Short mmCIF file of C-alpha atoms and ligand atoms in Angstrom, two decimals:
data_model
loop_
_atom_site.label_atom_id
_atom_site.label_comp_id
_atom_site.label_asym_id
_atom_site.label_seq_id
_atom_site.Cartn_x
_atom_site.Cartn_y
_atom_site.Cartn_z
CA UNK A 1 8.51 32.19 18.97
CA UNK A 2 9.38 28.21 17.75
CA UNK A 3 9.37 28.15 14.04
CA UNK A 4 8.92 24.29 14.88
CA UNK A 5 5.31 24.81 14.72
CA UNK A 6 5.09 25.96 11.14
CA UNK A 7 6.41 23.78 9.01
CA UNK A 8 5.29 22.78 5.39
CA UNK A 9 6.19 21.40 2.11
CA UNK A 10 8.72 24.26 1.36
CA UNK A 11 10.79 22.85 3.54
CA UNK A 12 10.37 19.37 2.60
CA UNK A 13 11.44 20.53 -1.15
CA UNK A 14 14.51 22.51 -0.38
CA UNK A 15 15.24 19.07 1.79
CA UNK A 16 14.41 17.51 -1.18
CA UNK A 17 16.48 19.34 -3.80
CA UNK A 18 19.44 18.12 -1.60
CA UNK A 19 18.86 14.64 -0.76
CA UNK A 20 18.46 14.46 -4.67
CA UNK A 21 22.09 15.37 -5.10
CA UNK A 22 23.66 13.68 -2.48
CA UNK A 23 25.77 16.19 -1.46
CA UNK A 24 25.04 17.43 2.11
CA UNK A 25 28.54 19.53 2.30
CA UNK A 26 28.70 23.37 1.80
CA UNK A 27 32.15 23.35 0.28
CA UNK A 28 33.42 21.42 -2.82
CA UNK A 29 31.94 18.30 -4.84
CA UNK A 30 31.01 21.15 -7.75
CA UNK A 31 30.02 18.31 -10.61
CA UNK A 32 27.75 16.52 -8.30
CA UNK A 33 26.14 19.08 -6.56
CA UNK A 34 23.41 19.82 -9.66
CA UNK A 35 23.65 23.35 -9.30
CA UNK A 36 22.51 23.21 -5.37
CA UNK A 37 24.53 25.25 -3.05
CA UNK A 38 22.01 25.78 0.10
CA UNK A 39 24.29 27.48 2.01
CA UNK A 40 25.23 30.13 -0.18
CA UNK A 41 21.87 30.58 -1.23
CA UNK A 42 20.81 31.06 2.40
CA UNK A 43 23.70 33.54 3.27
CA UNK A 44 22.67 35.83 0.46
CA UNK A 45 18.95 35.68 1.66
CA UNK A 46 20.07 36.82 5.30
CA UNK A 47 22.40 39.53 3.96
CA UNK A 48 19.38 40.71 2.26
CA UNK A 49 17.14 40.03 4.61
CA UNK A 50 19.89 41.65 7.61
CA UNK A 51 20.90 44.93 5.54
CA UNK A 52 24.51 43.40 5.64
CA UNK A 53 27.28 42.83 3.22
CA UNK A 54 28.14 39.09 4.45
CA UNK A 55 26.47 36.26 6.43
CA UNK A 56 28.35 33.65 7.36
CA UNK A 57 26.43 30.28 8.62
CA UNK A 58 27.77 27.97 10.85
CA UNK A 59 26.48 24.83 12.82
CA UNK A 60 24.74 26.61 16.23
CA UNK A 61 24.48 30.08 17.68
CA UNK A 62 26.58 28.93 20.06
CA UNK A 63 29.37 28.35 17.14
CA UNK A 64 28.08 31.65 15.82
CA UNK A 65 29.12 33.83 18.99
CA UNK A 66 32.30 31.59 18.93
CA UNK A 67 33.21 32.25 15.77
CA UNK A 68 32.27 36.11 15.43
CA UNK A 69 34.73 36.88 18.45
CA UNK A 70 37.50 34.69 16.72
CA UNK A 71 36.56 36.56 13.85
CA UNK A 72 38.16 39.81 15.30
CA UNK A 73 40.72 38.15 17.07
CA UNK A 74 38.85 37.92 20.56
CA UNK A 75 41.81 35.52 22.76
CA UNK A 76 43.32 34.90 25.90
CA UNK A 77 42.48 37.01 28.60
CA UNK A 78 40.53 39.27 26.72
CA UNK A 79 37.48 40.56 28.53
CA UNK A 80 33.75 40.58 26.99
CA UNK A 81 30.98 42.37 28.90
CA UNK A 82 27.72 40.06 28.80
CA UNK A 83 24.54 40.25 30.92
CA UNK A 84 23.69 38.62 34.01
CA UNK A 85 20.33 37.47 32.24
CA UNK A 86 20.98 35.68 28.94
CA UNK A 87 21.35 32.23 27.72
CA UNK A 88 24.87 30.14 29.30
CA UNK A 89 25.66 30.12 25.52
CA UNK A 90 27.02 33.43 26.21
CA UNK A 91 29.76 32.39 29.03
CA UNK A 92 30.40 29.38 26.83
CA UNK A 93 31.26 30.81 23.28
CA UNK A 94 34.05 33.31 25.12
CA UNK A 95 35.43 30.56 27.64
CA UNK A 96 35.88 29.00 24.21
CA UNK A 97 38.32 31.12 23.37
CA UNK A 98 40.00 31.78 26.90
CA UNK A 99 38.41 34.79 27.25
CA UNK A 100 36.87 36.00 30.14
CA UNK A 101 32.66 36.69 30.69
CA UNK A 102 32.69 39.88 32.91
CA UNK A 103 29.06 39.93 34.00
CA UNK A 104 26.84 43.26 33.80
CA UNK A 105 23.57 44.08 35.56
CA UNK A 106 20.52 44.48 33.22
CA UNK A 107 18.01 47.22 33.84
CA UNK A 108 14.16 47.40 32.93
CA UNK A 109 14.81 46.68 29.38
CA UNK A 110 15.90 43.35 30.59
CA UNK A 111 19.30 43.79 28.59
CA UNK A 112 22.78 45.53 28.92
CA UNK A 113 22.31 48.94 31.71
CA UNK A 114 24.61 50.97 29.70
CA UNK A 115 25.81 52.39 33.11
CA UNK A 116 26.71 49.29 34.50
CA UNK A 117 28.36 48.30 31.37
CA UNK A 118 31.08 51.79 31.72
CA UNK A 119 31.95 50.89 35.16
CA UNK A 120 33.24 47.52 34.57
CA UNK A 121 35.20 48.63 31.49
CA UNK A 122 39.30 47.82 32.07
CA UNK A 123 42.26 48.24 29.87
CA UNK A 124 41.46 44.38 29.40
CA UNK A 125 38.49 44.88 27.76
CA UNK A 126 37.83 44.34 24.12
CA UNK A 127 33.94 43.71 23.38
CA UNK A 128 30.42 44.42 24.67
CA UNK A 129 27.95 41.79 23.88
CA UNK A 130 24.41 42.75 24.64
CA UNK A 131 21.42 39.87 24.36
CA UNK A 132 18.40 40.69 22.89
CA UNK A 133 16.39 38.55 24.98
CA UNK A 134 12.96 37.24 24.46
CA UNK A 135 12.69 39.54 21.17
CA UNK A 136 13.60 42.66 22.85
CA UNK A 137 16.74 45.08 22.24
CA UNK A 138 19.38 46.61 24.29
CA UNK A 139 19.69 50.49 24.35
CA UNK A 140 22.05 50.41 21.24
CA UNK A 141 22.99 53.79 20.78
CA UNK A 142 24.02 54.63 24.11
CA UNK A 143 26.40 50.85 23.79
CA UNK A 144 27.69 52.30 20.52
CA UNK A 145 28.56 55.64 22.05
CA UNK A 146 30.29 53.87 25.26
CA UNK A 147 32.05 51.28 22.60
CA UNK A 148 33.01 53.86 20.36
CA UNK A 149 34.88 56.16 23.32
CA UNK A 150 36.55 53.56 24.73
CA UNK A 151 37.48 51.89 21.46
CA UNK A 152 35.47 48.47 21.65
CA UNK A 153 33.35 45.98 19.74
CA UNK A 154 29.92 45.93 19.78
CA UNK A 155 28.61 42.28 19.60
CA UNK A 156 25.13 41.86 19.35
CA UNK A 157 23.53 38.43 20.36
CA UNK A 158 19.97 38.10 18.25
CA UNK A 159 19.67 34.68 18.66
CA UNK A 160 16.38 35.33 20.37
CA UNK A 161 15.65 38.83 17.95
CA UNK A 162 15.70 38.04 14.94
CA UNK A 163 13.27 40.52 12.82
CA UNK A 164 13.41 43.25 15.47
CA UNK A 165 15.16 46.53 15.01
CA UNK A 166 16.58 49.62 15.89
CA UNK A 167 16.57 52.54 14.06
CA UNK A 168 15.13 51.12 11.23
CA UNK A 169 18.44 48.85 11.22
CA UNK A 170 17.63 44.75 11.97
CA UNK A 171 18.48 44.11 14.79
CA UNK A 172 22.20 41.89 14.41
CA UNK A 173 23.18 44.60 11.95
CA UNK A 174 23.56 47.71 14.25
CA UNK A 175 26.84 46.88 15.68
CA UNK A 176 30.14 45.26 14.79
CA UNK A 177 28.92 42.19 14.39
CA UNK A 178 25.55 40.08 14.91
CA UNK A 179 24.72 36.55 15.85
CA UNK A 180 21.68 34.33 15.05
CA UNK A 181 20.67 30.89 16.19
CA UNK A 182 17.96 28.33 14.29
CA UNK A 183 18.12 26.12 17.23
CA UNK A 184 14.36 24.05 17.39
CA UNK A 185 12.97 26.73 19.47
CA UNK A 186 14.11 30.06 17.60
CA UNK A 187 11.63 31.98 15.71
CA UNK A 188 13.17 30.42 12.59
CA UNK A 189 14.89 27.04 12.89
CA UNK A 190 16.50 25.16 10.99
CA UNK A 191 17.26 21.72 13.27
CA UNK A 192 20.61 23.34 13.96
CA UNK A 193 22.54 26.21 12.96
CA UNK A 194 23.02 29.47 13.45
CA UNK A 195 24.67 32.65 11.38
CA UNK A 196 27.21 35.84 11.88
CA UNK A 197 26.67 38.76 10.21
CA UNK A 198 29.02 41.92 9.53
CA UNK A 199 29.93 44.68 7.41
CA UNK A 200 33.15 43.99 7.97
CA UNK A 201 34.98 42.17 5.16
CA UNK A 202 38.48 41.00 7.75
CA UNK A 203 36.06 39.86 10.08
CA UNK A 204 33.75 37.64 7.63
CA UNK A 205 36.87 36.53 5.77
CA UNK A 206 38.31 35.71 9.32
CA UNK A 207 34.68 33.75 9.95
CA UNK A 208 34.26 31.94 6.64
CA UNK A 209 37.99 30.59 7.42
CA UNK A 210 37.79 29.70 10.93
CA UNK A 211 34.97 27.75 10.72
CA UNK A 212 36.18 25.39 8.09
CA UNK A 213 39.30 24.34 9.69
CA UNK A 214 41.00 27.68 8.73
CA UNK A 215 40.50 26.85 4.82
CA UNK A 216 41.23 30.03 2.50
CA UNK A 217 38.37 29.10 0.13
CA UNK A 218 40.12 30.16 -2.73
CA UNK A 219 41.14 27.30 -5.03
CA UNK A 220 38.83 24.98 -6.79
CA UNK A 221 40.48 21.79 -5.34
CA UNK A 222 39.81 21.83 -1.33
CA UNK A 223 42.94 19.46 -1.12
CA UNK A 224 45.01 21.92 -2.32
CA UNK A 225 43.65 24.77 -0.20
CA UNK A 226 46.03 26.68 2.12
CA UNK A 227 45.12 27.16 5.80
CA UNK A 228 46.21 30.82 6.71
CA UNK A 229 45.32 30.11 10.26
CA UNK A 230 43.90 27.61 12.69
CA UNK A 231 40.51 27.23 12.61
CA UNK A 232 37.51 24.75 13.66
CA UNK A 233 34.69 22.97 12.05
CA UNK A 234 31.76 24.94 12.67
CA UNK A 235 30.34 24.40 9.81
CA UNK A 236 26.58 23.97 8.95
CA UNK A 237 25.39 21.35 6.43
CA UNK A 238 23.52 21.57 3.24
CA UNK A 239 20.07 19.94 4.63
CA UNK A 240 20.44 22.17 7.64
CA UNK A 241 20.90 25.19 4.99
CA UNK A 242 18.11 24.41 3.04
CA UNK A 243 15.20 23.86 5.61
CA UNK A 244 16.40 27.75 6.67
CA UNK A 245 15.69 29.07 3.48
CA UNK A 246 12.35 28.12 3.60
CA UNK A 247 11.63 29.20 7.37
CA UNK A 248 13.56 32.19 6.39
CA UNK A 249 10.83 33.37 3.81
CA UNK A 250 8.05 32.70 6.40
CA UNK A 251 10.11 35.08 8.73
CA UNK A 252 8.07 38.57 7.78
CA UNK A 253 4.70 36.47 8.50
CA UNK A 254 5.99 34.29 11.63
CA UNK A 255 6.50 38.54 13.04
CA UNK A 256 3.12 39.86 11.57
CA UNK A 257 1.28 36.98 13.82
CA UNK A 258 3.38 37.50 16.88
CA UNK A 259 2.68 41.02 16.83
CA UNK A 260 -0.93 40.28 16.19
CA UNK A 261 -0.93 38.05 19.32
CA UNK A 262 1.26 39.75 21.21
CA UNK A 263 -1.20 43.02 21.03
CA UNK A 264 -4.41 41.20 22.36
CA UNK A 265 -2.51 40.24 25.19
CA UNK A 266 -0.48 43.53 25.76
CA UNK A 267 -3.93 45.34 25.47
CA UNK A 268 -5.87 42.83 27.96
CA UNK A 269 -2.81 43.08 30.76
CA UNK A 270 -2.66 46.90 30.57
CA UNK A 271 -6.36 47.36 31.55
CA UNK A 272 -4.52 45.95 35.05
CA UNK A 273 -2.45 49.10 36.72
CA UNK A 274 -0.14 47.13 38.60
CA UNK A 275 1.38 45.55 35.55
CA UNK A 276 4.69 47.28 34.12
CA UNK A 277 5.96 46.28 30.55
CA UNK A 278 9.33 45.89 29.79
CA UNK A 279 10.69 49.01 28.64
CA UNK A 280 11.95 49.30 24.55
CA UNK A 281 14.32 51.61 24.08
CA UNK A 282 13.91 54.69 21.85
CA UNK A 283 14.10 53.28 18.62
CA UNK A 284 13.41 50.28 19.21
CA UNK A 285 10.74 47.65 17.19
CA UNK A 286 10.38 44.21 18.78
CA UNK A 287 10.25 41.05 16.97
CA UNK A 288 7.03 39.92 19.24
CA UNK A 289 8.30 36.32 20.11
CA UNK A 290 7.41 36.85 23.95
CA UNK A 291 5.56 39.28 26.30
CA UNK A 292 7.45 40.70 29.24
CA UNK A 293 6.24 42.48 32.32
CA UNK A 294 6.88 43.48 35.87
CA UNK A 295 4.81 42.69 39.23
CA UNK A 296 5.49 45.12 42.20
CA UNK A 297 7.22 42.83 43.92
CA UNK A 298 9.45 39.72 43.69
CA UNK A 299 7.00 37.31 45.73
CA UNK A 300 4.10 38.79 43.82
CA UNK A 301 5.64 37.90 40.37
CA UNK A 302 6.31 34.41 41.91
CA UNK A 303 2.72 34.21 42.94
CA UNK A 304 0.94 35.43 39.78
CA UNK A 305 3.91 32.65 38.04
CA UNK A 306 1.97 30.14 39.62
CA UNK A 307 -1.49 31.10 39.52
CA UNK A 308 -1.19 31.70 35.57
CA UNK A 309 -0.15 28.01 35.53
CA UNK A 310 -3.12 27.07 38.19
CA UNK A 311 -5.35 29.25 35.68
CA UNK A 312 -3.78 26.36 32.44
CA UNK A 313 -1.43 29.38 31.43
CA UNK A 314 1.28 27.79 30.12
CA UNK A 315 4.47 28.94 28.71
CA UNK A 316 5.02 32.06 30.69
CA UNK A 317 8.64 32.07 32.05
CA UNK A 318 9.64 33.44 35.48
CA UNK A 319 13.80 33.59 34.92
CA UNK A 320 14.79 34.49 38.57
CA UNK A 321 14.57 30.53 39.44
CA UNK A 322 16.17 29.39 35.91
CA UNK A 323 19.60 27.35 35.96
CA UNK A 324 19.82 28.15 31.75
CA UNK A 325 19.59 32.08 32.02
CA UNK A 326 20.38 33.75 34.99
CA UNK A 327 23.49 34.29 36.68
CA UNK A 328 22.27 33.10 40.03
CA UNK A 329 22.41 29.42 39.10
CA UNK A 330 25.78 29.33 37.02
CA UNK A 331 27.36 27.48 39.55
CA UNK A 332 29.47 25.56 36.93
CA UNK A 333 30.49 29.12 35.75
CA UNK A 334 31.59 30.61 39.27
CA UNK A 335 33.24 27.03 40.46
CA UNK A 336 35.17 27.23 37.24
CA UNK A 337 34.22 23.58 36.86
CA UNK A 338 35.50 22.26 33.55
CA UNK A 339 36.12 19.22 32.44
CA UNK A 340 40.09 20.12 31.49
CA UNK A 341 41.78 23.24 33.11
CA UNK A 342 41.10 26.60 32.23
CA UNK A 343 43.60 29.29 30.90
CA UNK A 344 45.38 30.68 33.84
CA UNK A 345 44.55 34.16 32.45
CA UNK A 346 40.61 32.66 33.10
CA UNK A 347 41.40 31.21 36.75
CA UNK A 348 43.07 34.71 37.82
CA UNK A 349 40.70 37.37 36.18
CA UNK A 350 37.32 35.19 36.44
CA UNK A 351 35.47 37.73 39.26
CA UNK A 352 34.23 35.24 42.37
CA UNK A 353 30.72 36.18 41.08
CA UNK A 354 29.47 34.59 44.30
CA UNK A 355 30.30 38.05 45.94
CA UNK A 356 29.13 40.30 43.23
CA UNK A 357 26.54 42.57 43.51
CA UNK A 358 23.77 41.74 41.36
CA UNK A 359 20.95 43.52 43.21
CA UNK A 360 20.06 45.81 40.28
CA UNK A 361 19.37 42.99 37.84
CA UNK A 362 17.60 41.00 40.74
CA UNK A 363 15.05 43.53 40.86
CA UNK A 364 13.93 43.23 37.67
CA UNK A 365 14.18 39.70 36.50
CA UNK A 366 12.69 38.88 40.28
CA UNK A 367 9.81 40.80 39.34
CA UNK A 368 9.70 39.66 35.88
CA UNK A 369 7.75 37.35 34.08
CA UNK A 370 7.57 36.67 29.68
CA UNK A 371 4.89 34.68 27.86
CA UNK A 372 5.72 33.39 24.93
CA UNK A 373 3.70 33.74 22.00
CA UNK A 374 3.12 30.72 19.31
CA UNK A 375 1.82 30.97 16.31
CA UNK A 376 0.23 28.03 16.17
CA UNK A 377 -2.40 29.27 18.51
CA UNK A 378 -5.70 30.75 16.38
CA UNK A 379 -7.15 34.51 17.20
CA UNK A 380 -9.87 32.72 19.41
CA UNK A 381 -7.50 31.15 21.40
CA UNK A 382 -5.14 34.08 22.19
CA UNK A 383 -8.39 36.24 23.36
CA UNK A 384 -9.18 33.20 25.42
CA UNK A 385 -5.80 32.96 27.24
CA UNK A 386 -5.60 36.92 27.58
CA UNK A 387 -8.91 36.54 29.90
CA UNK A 388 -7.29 33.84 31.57
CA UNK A 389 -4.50 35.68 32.37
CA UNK A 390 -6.25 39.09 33.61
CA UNK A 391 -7.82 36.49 36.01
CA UNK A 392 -4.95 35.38 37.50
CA UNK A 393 -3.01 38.31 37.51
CA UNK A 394 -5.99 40.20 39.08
CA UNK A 395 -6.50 37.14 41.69
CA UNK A 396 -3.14 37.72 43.08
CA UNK A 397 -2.96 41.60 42.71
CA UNK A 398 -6.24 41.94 45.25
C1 PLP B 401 19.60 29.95 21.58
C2 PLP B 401 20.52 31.00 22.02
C3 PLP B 401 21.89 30.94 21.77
C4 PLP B 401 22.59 29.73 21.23
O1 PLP B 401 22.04 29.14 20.14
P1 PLP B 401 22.19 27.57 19.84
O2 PLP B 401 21.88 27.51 18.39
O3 PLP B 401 21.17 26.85 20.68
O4 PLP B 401 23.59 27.17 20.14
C5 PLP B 401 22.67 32.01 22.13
N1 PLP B 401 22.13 33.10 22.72
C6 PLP B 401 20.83 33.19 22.99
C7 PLP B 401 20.29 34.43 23.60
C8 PLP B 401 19.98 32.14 22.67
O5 PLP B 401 18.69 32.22 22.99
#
């Protein structure tokens, strides 16, 4: 998945072309900019790139899930539905807001259960964010159905995604809005940054204000800008901008060699019955960053965790045990432990999520583990680990 490990002199250029200017801000300095406006020029490639009318960058995908909920007026007490395996970035960009993170079980596609999502709907509700983790979708079209009878937004977190799709849409694009991250380990990465997209002119007029202090962007003069509403700085700077373009153009070959890879290994692992893949849903094309599958059990998936490492395996995940993306160690989350006090609206409707049952999602991320794919491994190399891993798997499967 990292986009770190391809890196060349395209992006030293587009660094380049800025650094010449000296003007690392998006907005304003017009005469001494030289004609360079990275930003822009990156939000146009995306909405190209995205099939949607506007992009609007900001500074993280964290700031990008912030922002897109501000963007349609996501507040206090408001409820968003996000999975019990994600990244915390999820629980953090609506706490941001006051809002409340009403976890939802995931099912064998690793993302939203669709079912699980319609029970916890309440007349509080207001948006269903599903996270396309590890390069894999949520069942879309049954979300859009359940969003669309009970009157909801559809959120889509692709921070981990991006180049997948569903229905021939990119995945990002399918619902209301869509969120990307070019964190340092994202398929593409740009240092920092990350990106919300839309069809939905209110909402990207909403984002493009809100995360420039709640500028209008109208006037020439930014000192004489009005500020319809209060906003943040979430913005994302020009060097930042321009080392995405670059990465951005690489995207379409970053996928074709993470499919590549991601094939030898899917076709070595399936020669071993025991091993269940993650289930795509109908419709669904992956972007190939990672490969997930089940073991039988939980202890067996923590066994063959270990032996891949024993076997020099490296970067295969097991989730169950991680304090970044599953609910079980959010203690900071269920203790409501911030550093200032929460909205009162968050203390009362916050569910003690230490008595919740999660049992449906533990059965699956227990008995899951995802390799990641790089690309900076060669064809030789990928065959090489595939062995390794049969192995392993095979070793503990006996
Ligand atoms: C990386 C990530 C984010 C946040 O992105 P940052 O740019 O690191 O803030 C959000 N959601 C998911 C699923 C991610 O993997």
């Amino acid at each position: 998945m990292p986009g770190f490990e391809l890196f060349g002199e395209e992006e030293k250029k587009q660094v380049n072309d800025v650094l010449e200017t000296g003007v690392l801000m998006r907005y304003g300095f017009d005469g001494m900019r030289n004609g360079q406006w990275k930003a822009k020029e990156f939000e146009s490639a995306l909405s190209k790139r995205m099939h949607t009318k506007y992009t609007q960058l900001v500074s993280s995908g964290t700031a990008a899930l912030t922002v897109a909920l501000a963007s349609a007026g996501i507040g206090t007490g408001d409820e968003v539905i996000m999975p019990t395996f994600t990244f915390v970035a999820s629980f953090e960009s609506i706490l941001a807001l006051g809002a409340v993170p009403i976890l939802v079980d995931v099912d064998a596609t690793l993302t939203l259960n669709p079912a699980a999502v319609e029970k916890a709907i309440t007349p509080r509700t207001k948006v269903v964010m599903p996270v396309h983790m590890c390069g894999s979708m949520a069942n879309l079209k049954a979300l859009k159905t359940i969003c669309d009878t009970h009157n909801l937004l559809l959120l889509e977190d692709a921070c981990q995604a991006i180049g997948g799709s569903f229905e021939g849409k990119p995945l990002g694009s399918y619902g209301d809005l869509g969120c990307f991250s070019f964190d340092f380990v994202k398929t593409i990465t740009s240092g920092e940054g990350g990106a919300v997209v839309t069809n939905n002119e209110k909402y990207y007029t909403n984002a493009d204000h809100y995360s420039d202090h709640g500028h209008d962007h109208v006037g020439k003069d930014r000192g004489a800008e009005e500020h319809p509403f209060l906003g943040y700085n979430y913005r994302i700077s020009e060097l930042h901008a321009a080392v995405g373009i670059a990465q951005l153009e690489r995207l379409d070959s970053f996928l074709e060699r993470q499919k590549q890879y991601y094939t030898i290994f899917r076709e070595a692992l399936a020669t071993i019955p025991e091993i269940v893949f993650r289930e795509v849903p109908e419709g669904g094309v992956e972007n190939y960053s990672f490969l997930s599958f089940f073991l039988p059990t939980q202890e067996l998936a923590e066994n063959a965790h270990k032996a891949l490492g024993t076997e020099g395996v490296d970067a295969c995940f097991y989730w169950f045990h991680n304090n970044w993306h599953y609910y079980r160690k959010w203690e900071h989350l269920t203790n409501q432990t911030s550093l200032g006090k929460l909205p009162k609206e968050v203390q009362e409707q916050l569910p003690d999520y230490t008595k919740s049952d999660f049992s449906l999602s533990d059965k699956w991320v227990g008995r899951n583990i995802s390799c990641l794919i790089k690309l900076s491994w060669t064809t030789e190399e990928v065959k090489e680990r595939a062995q390794k891993m049969v192995k392993a798997l095979n070793r503990v499967l006996e």
